[in-house]
Coordinates of N, CA, C and O and ligand atoms in Angstrom, one line a residue:
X1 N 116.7 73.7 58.4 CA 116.2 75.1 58.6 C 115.1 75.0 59.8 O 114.3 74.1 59.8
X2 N 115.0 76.3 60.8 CA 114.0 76.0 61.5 C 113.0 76.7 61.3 O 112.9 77.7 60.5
X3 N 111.6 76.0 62.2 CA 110.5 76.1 61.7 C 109.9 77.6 62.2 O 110.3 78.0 63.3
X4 N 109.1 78.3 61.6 CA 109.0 80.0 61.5 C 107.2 80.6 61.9 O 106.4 80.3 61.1
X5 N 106.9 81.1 62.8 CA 106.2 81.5 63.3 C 105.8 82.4 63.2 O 106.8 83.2 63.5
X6 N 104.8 83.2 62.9 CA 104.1 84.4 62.5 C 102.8 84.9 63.2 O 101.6 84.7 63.1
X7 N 103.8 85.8 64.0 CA 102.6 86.5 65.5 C 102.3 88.2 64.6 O 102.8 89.2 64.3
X8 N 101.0 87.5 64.4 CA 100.3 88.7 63.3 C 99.2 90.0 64.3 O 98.1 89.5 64.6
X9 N 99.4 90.9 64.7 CA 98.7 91.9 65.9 C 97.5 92.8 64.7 O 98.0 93.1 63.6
X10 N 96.2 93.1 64.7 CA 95.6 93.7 64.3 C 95.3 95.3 64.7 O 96.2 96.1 65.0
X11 N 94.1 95.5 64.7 CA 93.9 96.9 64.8 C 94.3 97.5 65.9 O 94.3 96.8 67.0
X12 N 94.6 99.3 66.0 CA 95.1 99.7 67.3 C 96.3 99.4 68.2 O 96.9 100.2 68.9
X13 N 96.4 98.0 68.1 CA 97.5 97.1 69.1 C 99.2 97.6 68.7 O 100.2 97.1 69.1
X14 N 99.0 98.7 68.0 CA 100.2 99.7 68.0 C 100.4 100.7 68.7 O 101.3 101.5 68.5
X15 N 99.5 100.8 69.9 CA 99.0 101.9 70.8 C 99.3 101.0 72.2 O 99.4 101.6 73.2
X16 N 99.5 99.7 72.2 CA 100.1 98.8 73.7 C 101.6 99.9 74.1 O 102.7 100.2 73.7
X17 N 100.4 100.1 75.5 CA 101.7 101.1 76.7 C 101.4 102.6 76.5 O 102.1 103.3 77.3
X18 N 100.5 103.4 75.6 CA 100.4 104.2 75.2 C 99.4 104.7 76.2 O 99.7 105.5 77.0
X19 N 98.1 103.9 75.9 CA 96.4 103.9 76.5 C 95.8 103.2 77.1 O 96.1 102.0 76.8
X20 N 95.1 103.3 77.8 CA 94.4 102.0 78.2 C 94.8 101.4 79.5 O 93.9 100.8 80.1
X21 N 96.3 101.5 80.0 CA 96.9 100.7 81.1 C 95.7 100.0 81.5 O 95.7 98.8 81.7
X22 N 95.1 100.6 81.6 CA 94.0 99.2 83.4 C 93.6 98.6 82.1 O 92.9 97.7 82.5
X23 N 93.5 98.6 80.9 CA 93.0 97.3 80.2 C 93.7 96.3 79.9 O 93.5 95.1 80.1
X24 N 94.9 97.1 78.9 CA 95.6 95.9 78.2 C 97.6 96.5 78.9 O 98.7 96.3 78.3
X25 N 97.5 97.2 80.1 CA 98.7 97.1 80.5 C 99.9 98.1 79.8 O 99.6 98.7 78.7
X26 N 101.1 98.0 80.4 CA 101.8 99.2 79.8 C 103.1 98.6 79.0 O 104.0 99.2 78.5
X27 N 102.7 97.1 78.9 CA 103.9 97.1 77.5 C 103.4 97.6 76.4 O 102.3 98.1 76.1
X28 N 104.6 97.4 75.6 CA 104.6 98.5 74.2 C 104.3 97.4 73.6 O 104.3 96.4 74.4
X29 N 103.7 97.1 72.0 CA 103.8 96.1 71.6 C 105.8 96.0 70.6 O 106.2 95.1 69.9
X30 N 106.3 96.9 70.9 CA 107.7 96.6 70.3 C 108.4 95.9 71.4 O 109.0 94.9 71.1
X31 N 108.4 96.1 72.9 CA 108.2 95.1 73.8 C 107.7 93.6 73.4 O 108.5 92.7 73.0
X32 N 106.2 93.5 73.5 CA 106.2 92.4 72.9 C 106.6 91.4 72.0 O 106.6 90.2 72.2
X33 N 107.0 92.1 70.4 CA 107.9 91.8 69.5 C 109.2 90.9 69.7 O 109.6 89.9 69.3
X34 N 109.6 92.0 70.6 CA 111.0 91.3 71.2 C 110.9 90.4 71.9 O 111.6 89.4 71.6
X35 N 109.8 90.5 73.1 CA 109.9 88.7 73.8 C 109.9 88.2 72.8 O 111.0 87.7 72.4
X36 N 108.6 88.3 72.2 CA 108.4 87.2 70.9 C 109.6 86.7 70.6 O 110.0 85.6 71.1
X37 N 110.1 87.2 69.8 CA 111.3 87.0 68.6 C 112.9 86.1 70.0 O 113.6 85.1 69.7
X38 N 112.8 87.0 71.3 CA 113.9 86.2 71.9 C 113.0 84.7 72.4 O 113.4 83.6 72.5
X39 N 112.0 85.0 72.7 CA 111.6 83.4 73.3 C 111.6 82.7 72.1 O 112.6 81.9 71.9
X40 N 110.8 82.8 71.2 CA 110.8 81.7 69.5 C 112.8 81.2 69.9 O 113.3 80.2 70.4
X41 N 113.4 82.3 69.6 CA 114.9 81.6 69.3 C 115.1 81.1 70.8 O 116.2 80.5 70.7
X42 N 114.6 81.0 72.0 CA 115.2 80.0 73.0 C 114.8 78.5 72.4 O 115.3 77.4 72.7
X43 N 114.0 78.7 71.7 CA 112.9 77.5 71.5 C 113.5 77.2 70.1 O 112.7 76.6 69.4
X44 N 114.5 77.5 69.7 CA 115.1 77.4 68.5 C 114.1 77.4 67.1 O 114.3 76.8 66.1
X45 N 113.0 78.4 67.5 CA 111.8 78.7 65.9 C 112.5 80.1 66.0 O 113.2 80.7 66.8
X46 N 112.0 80.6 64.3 CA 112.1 81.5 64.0 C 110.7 82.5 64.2 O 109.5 82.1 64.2
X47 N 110.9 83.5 64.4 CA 109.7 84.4 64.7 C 109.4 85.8 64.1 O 110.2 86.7 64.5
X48 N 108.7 86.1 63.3 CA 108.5 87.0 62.2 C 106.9 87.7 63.4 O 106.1 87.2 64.1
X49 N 107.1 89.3 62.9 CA 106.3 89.9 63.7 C 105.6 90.8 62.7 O 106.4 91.3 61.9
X50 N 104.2 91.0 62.5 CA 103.8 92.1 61.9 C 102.5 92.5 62.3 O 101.7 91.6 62.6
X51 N 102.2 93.8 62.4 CA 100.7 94.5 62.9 C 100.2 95.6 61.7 O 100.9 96.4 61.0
X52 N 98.9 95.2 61.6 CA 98.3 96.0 60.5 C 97.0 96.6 61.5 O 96.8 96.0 62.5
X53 N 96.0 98.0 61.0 CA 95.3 98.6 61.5 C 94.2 98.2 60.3 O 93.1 98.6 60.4
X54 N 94.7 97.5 59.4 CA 93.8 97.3 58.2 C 93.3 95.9 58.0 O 94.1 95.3 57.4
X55 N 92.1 95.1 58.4 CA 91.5 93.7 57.5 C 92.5 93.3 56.2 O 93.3 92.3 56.4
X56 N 92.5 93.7 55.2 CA 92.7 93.7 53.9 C 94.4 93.3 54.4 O 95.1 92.4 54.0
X57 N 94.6 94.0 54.9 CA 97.1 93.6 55.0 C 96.8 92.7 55.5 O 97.2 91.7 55.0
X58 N 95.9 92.4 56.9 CA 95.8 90.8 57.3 C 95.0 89.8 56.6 O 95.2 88.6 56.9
X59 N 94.3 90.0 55.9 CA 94.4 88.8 55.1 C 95.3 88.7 54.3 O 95.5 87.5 53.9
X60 N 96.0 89.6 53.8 CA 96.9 89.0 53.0 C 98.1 88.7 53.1 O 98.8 88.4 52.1
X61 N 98.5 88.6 54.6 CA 99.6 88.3 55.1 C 99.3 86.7 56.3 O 100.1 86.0 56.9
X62 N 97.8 86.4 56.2 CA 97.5 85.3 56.4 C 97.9 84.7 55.3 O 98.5 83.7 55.6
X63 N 97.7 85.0 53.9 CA 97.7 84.1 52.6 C 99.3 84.3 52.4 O 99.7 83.2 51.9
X64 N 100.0 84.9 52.6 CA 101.3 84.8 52.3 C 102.5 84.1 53.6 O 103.7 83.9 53.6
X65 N 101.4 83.8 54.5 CA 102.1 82.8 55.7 C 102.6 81.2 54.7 O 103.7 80.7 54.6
X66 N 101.4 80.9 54.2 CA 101.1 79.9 53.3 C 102.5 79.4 52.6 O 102.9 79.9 51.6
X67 N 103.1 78.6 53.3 CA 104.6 78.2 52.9 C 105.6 78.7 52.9 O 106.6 78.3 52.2
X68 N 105.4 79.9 53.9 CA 107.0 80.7 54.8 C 107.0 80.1 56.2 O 108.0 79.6 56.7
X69 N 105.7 80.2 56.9 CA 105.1 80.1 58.3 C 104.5 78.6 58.7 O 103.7 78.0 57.9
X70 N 104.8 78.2 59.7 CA 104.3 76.9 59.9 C 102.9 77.0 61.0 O 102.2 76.1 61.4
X71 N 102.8 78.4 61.2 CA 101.6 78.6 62.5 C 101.8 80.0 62.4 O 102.8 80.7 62.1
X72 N 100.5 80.3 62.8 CA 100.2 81.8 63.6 C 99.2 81.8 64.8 O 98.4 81.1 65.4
X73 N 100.0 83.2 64.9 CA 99.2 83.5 67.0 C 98.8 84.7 66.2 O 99.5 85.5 65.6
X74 N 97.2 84.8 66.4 CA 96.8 86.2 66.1 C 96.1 86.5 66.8 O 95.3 85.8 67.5
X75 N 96.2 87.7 66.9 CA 95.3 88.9 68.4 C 94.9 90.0 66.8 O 95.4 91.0 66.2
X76 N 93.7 89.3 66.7 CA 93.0 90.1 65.2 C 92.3 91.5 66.0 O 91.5 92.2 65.2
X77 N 92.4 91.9 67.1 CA 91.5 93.0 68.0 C 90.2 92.7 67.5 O 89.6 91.7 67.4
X78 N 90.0 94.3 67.1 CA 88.1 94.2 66.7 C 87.5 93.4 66.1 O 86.4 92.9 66.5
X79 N 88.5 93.2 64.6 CA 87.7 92.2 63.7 C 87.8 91.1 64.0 O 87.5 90.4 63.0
X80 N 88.1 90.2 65.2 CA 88.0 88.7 66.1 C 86.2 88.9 66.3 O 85.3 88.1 66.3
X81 N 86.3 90.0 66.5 CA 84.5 90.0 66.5 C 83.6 90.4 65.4 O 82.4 90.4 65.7
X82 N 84.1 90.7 64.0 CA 83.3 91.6 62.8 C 83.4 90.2 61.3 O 82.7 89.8 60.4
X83 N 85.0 90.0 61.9 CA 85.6 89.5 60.4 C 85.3 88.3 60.0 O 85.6 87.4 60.7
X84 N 84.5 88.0 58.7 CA 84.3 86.8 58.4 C 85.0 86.5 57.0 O 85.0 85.5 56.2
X85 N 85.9 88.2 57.2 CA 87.3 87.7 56.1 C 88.5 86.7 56.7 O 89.3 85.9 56.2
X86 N 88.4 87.2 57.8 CA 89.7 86.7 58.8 C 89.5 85.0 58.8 O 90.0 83.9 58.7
X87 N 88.3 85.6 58.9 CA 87.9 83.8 59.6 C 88.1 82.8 57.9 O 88.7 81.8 57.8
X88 N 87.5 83.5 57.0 CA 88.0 82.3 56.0 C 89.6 82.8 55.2 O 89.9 82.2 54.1
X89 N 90.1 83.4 55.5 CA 91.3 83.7 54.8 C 92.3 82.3 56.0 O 93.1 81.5 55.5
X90 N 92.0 82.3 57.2 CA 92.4 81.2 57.7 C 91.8 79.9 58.0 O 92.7 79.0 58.4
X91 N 90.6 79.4 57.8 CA 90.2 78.1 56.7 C 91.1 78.0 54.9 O 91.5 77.0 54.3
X92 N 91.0 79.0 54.6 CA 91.7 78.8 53.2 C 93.1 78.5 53.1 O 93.5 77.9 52.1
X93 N 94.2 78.9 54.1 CA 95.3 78.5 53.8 C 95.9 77.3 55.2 O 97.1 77.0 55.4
X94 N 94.7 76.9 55.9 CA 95.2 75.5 56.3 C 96.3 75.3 57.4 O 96.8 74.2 57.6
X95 N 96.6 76.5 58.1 CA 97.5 76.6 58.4 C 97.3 76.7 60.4 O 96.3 77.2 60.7
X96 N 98.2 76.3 61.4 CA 97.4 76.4 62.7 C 97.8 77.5 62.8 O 98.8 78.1 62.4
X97 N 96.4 78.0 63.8 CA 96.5 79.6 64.3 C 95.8 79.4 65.4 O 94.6 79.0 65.6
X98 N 96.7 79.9 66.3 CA 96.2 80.2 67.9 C 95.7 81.8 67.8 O 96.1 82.6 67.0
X99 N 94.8 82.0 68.6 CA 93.7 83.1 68.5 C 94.5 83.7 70.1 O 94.9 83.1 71.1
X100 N 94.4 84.5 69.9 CA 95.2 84.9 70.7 C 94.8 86.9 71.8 O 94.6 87.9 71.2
X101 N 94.8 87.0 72.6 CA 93.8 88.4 73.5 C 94.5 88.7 74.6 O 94.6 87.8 75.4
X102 N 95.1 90.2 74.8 CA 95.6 90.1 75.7 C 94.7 90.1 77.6 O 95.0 89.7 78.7
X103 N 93.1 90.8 76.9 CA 92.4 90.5 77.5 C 91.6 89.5 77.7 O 91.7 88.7 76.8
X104 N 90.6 89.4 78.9 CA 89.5 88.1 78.8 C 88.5 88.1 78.2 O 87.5 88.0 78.9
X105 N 88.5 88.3 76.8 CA 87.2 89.0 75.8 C 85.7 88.3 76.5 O 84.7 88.8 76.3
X106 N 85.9 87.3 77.0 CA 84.9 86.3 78.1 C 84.4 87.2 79.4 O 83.4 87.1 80.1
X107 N 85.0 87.9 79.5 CA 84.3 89.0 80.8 C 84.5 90.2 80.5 O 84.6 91.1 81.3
X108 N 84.4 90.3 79.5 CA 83.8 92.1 78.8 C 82.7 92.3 78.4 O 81.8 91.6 78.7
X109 N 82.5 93.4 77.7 CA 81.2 93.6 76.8 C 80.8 91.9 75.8 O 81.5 91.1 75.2
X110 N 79.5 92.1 76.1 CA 78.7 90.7 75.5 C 79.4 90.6 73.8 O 79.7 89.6 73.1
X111 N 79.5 92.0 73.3 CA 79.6 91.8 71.9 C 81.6 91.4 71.3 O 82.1 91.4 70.2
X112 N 82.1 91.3 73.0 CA 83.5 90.6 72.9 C 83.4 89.1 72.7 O 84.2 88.4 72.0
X113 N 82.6 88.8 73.1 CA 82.3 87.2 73.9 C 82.4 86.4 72.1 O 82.9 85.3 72.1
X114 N 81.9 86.8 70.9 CA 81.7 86.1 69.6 C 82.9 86.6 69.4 O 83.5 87.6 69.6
X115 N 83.5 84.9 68.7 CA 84.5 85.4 67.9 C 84.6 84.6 66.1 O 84.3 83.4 65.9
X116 N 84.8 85.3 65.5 CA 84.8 84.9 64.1 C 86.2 83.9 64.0 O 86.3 83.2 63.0
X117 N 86.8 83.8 64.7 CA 88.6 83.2 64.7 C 88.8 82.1 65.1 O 89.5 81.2 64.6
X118 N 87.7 81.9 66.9 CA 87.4 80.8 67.3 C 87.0 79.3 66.6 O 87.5 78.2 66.9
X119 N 86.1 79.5 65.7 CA 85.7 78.0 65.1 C 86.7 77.5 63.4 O 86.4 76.9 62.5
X120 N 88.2 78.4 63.8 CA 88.6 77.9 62.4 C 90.5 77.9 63.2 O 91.4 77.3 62.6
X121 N 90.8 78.8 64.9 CA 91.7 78.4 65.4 C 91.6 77.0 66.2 O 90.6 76.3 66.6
X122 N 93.2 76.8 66.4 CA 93.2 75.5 66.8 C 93.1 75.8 68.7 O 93.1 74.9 69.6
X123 N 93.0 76.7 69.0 CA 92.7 76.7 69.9 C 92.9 78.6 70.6 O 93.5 79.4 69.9
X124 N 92.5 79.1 71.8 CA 92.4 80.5 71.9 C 93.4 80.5 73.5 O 93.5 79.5 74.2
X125 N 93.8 81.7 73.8 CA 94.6 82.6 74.5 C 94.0 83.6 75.0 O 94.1 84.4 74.1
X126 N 93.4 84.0 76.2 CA 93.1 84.9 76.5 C 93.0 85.7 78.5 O 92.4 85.3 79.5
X127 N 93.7 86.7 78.3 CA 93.2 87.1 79.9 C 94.6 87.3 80.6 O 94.7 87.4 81.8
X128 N 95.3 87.2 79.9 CA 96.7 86.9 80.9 C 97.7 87.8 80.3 O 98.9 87.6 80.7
X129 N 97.6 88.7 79.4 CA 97.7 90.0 78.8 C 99.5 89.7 78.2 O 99.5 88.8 77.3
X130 N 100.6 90.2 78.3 CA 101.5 90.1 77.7 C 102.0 88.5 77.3 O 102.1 88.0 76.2
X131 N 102.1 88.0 78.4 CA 102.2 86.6 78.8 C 101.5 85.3 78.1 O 101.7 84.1 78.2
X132 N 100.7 86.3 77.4 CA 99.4 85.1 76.4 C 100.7 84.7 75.3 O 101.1 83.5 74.9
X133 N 101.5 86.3 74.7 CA 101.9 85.5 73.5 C 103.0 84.5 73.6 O 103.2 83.6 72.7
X134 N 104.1 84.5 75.0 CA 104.8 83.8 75.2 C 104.0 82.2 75.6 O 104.6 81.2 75.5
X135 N 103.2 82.3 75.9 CA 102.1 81.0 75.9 C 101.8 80.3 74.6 O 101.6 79.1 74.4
X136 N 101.8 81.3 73.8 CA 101.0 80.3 72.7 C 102.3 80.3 71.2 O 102.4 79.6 70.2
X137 N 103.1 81.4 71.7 CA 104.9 80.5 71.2 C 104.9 79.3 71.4 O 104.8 78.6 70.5
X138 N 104.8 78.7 73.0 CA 104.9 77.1 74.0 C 103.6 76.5 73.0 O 103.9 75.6 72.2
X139 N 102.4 76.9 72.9 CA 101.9 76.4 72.9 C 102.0 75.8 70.6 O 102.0 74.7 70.1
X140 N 102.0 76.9 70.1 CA 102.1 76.6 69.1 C 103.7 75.5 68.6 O 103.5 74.6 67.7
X141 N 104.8 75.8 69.2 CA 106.0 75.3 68.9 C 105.3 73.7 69.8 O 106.0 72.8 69.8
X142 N 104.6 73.6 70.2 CA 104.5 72.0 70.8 C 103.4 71.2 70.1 O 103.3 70.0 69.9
X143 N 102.5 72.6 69.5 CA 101.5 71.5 68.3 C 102.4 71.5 67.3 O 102.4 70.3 67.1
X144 N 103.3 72.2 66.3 CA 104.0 72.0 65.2 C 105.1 70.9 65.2 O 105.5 70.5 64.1
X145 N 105.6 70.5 66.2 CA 106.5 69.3 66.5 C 107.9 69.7 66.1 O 108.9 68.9 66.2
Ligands
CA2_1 O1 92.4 91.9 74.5 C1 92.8 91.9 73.3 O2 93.9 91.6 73.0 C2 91.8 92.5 72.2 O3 92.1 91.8 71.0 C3 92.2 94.0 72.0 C4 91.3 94.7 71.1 C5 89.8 94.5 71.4 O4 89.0 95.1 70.5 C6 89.5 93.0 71.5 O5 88.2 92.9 71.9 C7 90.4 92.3 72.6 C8 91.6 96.2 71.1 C9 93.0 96.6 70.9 C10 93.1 98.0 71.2 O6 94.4 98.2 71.7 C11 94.6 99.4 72.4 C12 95.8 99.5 73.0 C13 96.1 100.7 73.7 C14 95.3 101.7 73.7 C15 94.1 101.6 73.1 C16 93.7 100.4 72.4

């Protein structure tokens, strides 16, 4: 069986292509979905997609990765800066998670720059806008072996 990947999108990021262009650009995130899901299968992983506007569905779809999913790429939006549910709902189930932004949260507003995700992901993605998640597919499918 192959190994299954779970690119989890948080708040808002159901509005990618809608708003914002000069920020986060004019794909859709169902666009993104699709890379997702066709690059995973070049790469012969499976790829499971879901976006919540709610803390509470992402944690609990962090906790239910927990022996479906062998990794997650998450772009938690706001709460990458608020959540200190996020952050231990992913210490508690052990699992690697790339942190993931379509922007450079590093050259925005100061109160982008903290992230709650950073000190419990195995590593972060940021600045290179649709292209991050096809990065951290490569990059997640090469730490899971
Ligand atoms: O750059 C990213 O991917 C962010 O996670 C996006 C979040 C932001 O709060 C983070 O600091 C960085 C915001 C997502 C909002 O997405 C929208 C998309 C279209 C229109 C409006 C908002």
């Amino acid at each position: 069986m192959s190994a299954s990947i779970l690119i989890l999108n948080g708040p808002n990021l159901n509005l990618l292509g809608t708003r914002q262009p000069e920020v986060y650009g004019t794909t859709t995130l169902k666009d993104i979905e699709d890379m997702c899901e066709a690059h995973g299968a070049s790469l012969g992983v499976s790829v499971t997609c879901v976006q919540s506007n709610h803390e509470g569905a992402l944690v609990d779809a962090i906790h239910a990765a927990k022996g479906t999913h062998a990794g997650i790429v998450l772009n938690a939006g706001a709460y990458t800066h608020t959540s200190i549910a996020l952050m231990d709902a992913i210490a508690s189930v052990e699992l690697p998670v790339i942190e993931l932004h379509l922007s450079n949260i590093h050259a925005r507003e100061k109160f982008r720059h903290t992230s709650y995700i950073a000190p419990v992901a195995i590593g972060q993605i940021c600045g290179f806008g649709s292209l991050g998640y096809r990065m951290a597919i490569d990059a997640m499918v090469h730490h899971i072996g």
